[in-house]
Tab-separated table of C-alpha atoms (C1' of nucleotides) in Angstrom:
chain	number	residue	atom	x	y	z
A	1	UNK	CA	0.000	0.000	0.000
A	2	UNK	CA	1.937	3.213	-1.137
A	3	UNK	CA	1.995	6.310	0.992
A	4	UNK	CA	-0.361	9.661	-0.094
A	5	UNK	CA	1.577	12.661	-1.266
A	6	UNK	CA	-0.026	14.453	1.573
A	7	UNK	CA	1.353	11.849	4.201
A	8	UNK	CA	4.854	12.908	2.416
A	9	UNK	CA	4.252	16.321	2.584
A	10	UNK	CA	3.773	16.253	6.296
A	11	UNK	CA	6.879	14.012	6.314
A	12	UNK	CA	8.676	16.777	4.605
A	13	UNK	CA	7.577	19.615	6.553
A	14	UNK	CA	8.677	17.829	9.599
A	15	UNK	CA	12.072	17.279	7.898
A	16	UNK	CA	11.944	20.891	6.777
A	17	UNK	CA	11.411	22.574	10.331
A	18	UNK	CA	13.792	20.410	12.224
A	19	UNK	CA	16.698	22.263	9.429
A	20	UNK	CA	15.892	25.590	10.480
A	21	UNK	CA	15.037	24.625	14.346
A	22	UNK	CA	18.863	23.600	14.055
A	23	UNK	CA	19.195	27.538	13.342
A	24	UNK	CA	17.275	28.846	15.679
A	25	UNK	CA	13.607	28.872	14.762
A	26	UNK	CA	11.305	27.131	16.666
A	27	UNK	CA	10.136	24.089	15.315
A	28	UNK	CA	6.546	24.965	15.009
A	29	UNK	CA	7.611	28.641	13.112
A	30	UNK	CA	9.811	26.003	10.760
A	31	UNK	CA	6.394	23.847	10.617
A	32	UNK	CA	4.499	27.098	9.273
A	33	UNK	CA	7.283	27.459	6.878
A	34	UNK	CA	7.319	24.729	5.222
A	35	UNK	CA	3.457	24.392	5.152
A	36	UNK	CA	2.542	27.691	3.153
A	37	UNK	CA	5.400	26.587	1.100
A	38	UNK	CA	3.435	23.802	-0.560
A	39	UNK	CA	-0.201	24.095	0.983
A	40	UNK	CA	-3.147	24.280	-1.900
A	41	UNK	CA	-4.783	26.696	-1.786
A	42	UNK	CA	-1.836	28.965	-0.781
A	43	UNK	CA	-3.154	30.915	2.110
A	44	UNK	CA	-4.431	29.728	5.128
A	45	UNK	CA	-6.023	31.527	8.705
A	46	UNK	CA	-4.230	31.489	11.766
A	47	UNK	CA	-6.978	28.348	13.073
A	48	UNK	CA	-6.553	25.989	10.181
A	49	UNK	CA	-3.015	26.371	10.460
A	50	UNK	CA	-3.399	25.315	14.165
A	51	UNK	CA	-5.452	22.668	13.299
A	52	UNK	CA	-3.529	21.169	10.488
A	53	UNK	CA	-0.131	21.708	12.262
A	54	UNK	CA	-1.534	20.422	15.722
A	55	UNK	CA	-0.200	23.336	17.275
A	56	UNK	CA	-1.925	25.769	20.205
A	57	UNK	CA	-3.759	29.062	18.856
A	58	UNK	CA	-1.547	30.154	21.409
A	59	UNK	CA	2.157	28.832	19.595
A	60	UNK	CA	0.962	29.732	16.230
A	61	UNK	CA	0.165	33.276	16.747
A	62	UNK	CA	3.575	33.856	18.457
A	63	UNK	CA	5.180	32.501	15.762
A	64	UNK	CA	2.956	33.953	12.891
A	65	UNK	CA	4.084	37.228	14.608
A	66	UNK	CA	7.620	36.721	14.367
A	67	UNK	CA	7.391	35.390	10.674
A	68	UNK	CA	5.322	38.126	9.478
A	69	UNK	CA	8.018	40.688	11.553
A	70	UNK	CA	11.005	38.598	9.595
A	71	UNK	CA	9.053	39.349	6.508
A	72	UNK	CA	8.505	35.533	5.357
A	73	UNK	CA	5.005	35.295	5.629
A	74	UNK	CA	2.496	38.162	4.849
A	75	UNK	CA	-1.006	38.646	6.711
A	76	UNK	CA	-3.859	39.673	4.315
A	77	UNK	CA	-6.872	41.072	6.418
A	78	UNK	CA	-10.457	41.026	4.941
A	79	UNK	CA	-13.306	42.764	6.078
A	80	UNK	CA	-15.994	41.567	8.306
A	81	UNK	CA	-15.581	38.920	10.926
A	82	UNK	CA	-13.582	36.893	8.669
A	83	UNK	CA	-10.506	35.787	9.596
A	84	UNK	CA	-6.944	36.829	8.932
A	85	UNK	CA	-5.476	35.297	5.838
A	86	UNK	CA	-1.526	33.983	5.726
A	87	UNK	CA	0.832	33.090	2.919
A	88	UNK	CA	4.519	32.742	2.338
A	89	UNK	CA	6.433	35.745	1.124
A	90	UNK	CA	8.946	33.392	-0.960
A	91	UNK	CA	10.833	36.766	-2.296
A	92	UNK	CA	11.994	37.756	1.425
A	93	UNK	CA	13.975	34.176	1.841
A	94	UNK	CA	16.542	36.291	0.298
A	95	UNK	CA	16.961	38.004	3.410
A	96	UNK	CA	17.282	35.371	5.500
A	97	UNK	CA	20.229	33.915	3.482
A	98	UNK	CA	21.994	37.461	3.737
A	99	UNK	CA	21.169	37.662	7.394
A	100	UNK	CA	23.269	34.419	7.301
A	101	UNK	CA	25.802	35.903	5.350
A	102	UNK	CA	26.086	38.775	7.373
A	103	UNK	CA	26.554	37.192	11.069
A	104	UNK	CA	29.467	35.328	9.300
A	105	UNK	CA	31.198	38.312	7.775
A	106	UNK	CA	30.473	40.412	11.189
A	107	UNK	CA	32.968	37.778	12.895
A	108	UNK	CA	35.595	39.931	10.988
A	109	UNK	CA	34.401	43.341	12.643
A	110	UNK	CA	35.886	41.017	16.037
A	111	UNK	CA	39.303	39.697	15.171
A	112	UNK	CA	40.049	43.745	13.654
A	113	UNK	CA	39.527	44.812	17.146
A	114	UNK	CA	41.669	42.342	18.285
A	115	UNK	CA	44.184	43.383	15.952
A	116	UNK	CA	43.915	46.667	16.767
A	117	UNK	CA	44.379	45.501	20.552
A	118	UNK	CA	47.438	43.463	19.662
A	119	UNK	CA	49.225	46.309	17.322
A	120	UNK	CA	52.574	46.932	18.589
A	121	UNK	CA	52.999	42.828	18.906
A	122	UNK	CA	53.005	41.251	15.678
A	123	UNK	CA	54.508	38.316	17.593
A	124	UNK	CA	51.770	37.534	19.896
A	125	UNK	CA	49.342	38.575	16.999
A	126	UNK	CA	49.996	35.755	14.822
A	127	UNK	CA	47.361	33.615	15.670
A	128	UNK	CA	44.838	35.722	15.843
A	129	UNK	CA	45.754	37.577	12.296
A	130	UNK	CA	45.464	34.028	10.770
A	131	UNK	CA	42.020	34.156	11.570
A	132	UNK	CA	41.298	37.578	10.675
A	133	UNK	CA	42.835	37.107	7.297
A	134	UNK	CA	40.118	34.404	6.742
A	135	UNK	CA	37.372	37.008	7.574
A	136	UNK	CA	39.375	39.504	5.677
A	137	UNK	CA	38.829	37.217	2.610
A	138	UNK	CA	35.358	35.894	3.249
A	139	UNK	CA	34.282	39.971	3.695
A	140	UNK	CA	35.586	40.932	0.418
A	141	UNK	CA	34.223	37.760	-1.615
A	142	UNK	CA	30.919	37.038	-0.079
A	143	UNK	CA	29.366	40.453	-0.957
A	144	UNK	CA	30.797	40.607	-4.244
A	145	UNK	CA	29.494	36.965	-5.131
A	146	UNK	CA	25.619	38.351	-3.593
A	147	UNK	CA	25.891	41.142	-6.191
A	148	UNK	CA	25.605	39.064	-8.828
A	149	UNK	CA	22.664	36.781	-7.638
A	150	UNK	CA	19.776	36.264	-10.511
A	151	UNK	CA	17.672	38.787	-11.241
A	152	UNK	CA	14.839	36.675	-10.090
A	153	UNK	CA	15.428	36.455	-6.468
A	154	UNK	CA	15.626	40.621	-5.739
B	1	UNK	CA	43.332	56.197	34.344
B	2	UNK	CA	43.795	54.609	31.342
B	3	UNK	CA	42.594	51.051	31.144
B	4	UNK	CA	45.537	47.919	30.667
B	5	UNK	CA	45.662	46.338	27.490
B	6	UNK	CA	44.783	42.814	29.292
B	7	UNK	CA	41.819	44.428	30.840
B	8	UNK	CA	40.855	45.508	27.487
B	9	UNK	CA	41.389	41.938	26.149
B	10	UNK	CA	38.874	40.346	28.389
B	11	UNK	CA	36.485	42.486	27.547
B	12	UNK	CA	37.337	41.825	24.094
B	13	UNK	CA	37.706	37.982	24.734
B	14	UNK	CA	33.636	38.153	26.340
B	15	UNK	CA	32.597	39.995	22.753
B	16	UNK	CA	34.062	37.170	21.152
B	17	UNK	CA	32.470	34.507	22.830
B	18	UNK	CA	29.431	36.179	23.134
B	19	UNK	CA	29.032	35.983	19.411
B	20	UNK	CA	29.610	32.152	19.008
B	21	UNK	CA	27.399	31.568	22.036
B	22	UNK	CA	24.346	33.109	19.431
B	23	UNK	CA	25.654	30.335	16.746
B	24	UNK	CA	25.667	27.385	19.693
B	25	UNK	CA	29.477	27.204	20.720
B	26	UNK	CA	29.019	27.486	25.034
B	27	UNK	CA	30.079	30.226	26.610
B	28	UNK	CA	33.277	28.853	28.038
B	29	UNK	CA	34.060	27.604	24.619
B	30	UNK	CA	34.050	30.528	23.506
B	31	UNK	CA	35.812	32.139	26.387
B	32	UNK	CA	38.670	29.250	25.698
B	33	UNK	CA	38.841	29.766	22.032
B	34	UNK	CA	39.417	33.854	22.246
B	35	UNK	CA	41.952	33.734	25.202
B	36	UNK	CA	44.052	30.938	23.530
B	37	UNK	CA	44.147	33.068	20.141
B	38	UNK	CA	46.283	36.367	21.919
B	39	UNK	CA	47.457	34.183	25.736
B	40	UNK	CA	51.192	34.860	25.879
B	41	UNK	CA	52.539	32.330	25.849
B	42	UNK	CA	50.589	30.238	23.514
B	43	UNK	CA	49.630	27.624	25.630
B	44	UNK	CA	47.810	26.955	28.731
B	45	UNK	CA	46.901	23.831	30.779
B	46	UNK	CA	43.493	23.248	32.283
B	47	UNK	CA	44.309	24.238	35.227
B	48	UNK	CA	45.311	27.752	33.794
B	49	UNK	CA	42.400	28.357	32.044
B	50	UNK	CA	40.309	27.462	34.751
B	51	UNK	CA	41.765	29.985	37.298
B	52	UNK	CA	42.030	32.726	34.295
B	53	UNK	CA	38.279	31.835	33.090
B	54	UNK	CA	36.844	31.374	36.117
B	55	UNK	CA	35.426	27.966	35.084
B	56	UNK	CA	35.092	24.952	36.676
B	57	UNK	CA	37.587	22.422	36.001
B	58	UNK	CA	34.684	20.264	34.756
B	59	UNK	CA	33.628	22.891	32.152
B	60	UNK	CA	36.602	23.682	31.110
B	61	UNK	CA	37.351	19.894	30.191
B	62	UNK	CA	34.024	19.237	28.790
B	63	UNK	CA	34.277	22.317	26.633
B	64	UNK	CA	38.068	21.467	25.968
B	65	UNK	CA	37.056	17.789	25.067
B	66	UNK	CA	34.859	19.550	22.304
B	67	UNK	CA	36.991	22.167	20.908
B	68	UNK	CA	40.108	19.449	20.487
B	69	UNK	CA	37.561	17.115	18.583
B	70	UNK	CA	36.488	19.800	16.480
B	71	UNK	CA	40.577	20.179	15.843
B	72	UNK	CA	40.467	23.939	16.557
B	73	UNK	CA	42.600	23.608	19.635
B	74	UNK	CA	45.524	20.889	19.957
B	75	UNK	CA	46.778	19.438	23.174
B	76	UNK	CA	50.351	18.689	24.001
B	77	UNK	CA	50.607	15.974	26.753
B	78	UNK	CA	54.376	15.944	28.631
B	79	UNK	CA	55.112	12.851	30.295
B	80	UNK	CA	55.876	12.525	33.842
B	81	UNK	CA	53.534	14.486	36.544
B	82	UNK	CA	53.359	17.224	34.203
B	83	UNK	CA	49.720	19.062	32.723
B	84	UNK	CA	49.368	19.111	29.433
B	85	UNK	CA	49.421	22.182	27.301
B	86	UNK	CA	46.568	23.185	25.408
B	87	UNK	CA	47.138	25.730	22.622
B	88	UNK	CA	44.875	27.255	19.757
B	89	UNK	CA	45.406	25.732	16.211
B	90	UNK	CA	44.166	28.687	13.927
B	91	UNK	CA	44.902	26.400	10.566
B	92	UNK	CA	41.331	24.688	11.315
B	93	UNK	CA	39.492	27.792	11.966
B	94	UNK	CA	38.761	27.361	7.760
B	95	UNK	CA	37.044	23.903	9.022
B	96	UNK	CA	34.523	26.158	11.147
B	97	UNK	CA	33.657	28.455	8.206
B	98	UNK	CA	33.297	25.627	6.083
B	99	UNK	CA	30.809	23.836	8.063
B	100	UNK	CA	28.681	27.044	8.306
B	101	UNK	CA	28.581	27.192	4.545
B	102	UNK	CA	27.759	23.712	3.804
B	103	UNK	CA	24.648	24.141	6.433
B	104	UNK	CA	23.261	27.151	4.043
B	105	UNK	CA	24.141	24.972	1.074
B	106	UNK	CA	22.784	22.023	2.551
B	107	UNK	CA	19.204	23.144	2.939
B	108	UNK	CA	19.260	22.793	-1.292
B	109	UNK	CA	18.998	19.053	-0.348
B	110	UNK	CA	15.709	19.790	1.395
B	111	UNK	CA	14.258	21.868	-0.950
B	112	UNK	CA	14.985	19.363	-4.197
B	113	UNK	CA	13.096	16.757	-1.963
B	114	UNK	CA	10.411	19.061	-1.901
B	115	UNK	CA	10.262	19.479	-5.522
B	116	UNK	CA	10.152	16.349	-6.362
B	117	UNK	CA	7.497	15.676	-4.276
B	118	UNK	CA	5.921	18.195	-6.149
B	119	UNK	CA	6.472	17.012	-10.088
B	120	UNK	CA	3.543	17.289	-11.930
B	121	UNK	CA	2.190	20.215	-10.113
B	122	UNK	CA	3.542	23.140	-11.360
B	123	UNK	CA	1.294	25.747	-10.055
B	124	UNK	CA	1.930	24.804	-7.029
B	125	UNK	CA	5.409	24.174	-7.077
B	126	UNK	CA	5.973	27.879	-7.663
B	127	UNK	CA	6.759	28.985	-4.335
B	128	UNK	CA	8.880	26.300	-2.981
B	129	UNK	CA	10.132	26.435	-6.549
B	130	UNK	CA	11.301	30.617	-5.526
B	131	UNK	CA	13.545	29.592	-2.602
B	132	UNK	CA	15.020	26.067	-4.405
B	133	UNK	CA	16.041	28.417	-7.392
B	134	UNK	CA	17.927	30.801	-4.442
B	135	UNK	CA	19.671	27.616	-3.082
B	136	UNK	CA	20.274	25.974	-6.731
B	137	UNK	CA	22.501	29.398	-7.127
B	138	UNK	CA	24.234	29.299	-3.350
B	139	UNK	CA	24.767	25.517	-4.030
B	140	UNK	CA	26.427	26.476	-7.394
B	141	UNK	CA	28.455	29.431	-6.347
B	142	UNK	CA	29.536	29.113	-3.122
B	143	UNK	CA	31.935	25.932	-3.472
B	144	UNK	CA	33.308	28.032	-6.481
B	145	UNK	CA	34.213	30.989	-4.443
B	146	UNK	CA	35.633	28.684	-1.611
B	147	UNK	CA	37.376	27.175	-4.081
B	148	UNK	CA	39.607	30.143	-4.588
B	149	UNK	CA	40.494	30.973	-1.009
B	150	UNK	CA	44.228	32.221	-0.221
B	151	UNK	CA	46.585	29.416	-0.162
B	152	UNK	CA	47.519	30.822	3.390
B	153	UNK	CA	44.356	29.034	4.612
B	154	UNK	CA	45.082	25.529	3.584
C	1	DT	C1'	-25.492	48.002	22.886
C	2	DC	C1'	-24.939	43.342	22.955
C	3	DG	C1'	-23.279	38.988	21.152
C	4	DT	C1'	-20.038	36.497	18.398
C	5	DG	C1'	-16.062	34.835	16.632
C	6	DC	C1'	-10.962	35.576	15.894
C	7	DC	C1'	-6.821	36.631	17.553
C	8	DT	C1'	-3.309	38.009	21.013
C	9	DT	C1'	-1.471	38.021	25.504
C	10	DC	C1'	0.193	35.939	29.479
C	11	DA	C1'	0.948	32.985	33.463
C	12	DG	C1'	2.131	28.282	34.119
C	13	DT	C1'	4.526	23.955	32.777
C	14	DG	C1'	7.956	21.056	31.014
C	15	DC	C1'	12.212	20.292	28.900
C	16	DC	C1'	16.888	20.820	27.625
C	17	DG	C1'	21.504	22.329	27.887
C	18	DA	C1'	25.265	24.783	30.382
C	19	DC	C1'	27.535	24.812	34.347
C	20	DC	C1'	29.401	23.390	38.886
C	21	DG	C1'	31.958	20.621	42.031
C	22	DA	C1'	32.816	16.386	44.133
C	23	DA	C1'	33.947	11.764	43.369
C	24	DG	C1'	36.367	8.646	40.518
C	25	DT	C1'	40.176	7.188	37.324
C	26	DG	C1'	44.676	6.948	35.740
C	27	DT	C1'	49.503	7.897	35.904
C	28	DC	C1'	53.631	8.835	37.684
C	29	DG	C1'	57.464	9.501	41.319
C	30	DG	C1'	59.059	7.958	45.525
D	1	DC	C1'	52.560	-0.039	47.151
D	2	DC	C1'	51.305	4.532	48.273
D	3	DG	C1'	50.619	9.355	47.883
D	4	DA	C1'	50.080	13.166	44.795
D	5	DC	C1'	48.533	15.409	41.004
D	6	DA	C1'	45.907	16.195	36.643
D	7	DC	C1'	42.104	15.245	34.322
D	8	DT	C1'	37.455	13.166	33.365
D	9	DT	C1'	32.944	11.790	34.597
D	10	DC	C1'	28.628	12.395	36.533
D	11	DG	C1'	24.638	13.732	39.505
D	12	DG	C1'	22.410	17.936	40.638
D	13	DT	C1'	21.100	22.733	39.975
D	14	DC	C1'	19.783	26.603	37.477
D	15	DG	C1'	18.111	29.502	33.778
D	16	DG	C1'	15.950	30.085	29.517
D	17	DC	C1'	13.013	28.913	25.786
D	18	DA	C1'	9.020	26.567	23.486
D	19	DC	C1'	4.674	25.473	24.135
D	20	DT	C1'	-0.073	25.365	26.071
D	21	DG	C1'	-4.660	26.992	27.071
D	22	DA	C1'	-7.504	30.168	29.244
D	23	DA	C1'	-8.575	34.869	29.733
D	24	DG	C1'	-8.914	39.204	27.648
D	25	DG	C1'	-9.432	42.486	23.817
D	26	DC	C1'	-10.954	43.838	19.407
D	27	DA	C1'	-13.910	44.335	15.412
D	28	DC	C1'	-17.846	43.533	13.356
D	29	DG	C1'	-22.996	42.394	12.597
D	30	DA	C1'	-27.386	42.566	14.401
DNA sequence: TCGTGCCTTCAGTGCCGACCGAAGTGTCGG
DNA sequence: CCGACACTTCGGTCGGCACTGAAGGCACGA
């Protein structure tokens, strides 16, 4: 007996949050994630995500807050007393790859102070200047290599 | 009064491992990895590092355990009664970087599951198909660029 | 103005990881 | 064989974060 593709989906999701829970996110933000990624139709209220995600009303509007502040997933109100409607904002992931990129060319704003604290002792600097010659690098290629992502994904 | 250099260094040292606490590295590993990149003279013992970080000898072998298995810090046993040495090996710091980068690249993986979970669906593929095109290009670009990193860091 | 549904807020709970320090292990010199 | 020293291991504590669910607030329709 073969498996649905929703049963897979799930499957995936899960696979999909505990990534990004590695990162940082909680697991049930990563769950939401992954969700609006493939859900049909694309937009979904804050209780049928609860429902479908078997999550508190509670955990999913924390985390809906914090994904619509990070700009991932975008809250459409309507009129009335219907409820909120949520979707993913695929063109911010963008941001969350730079924010990446950024925390690991910040390291270099460090080991330059620490230069700066060892100047006068290129001796006992040594160590550390091997490691701020890294960041050096990484600072100069990384943004350079950004600058010339596809057109599609600004 | 003008503050001492090693003052200045400690405070410098808790910047440092104040950042890799926010990517998972404990405190005291951190603590251990900045003061053995500018100690004079290179290399400490356990002991040492205890009474300088005021850590417990338990944490700082636990955390030491961790940072020689990760290769970013070597230790030097002497025979007889004597405490090993501990010292900083900067040459693996590339190893740390490159883990980081293969995470971001990793996620690729994830997202080409998630396509082809989605084959034959193109409609709604498009969103999950947004952020696999962004990691297609980091999975495609980013060993390039490390690729050509100074020979210094090899 | 009242009722109704949706959402947010918040106090409470549980869990996990970092840290401590004492006990245990191993190794060496005497 | 014993004492001494360095290091590791491990039970216990603490703090912080994710999560829950109930209570409260808000917006609308009647």
């Amino acid at each position: 007996m073969s498996v649905g593709r929703e049963t897979r989906l799930s499957a995936w999701i899960e696979r999909f949050a505990a990534h990004f829970a590695e990162e940082g996110i909680p697991l049930i933000g990563g769950r939401i994630l992954g969700y609006l990624l493939v859900c049909q139709p694309t937009e979904r209220t804050a209780a049928e995500l609860s429902q479908e995600l078997e999550a508190s009303s509670g955990s999913i509007s924390t985390n809906l807050k914090f994904l619509v502040n990070a700009g991932l997933v975008t809250k459409r109100t309507r009129r009335g007393r219907q409820a909120a409607q949520y979707r993913i904002n695929e063109k911010r992931w963008v941001d969350l790859i730079q924010r990446k990129l950024d925390a690991l060319v910040s390291v270099r704003e460090l080991t330059e102070a620490g230069m700066r604290l060892m100047s006068g002792d290129p001796e006992r600097a040594m160590r550390l200047r091997a490691v701020d010659d890294l960041y050096t690098w990484l600072a100069t290629e990384l943004p350079a290599v950004w600058e010339r992502r596809p057109a599609s994904s600004r």
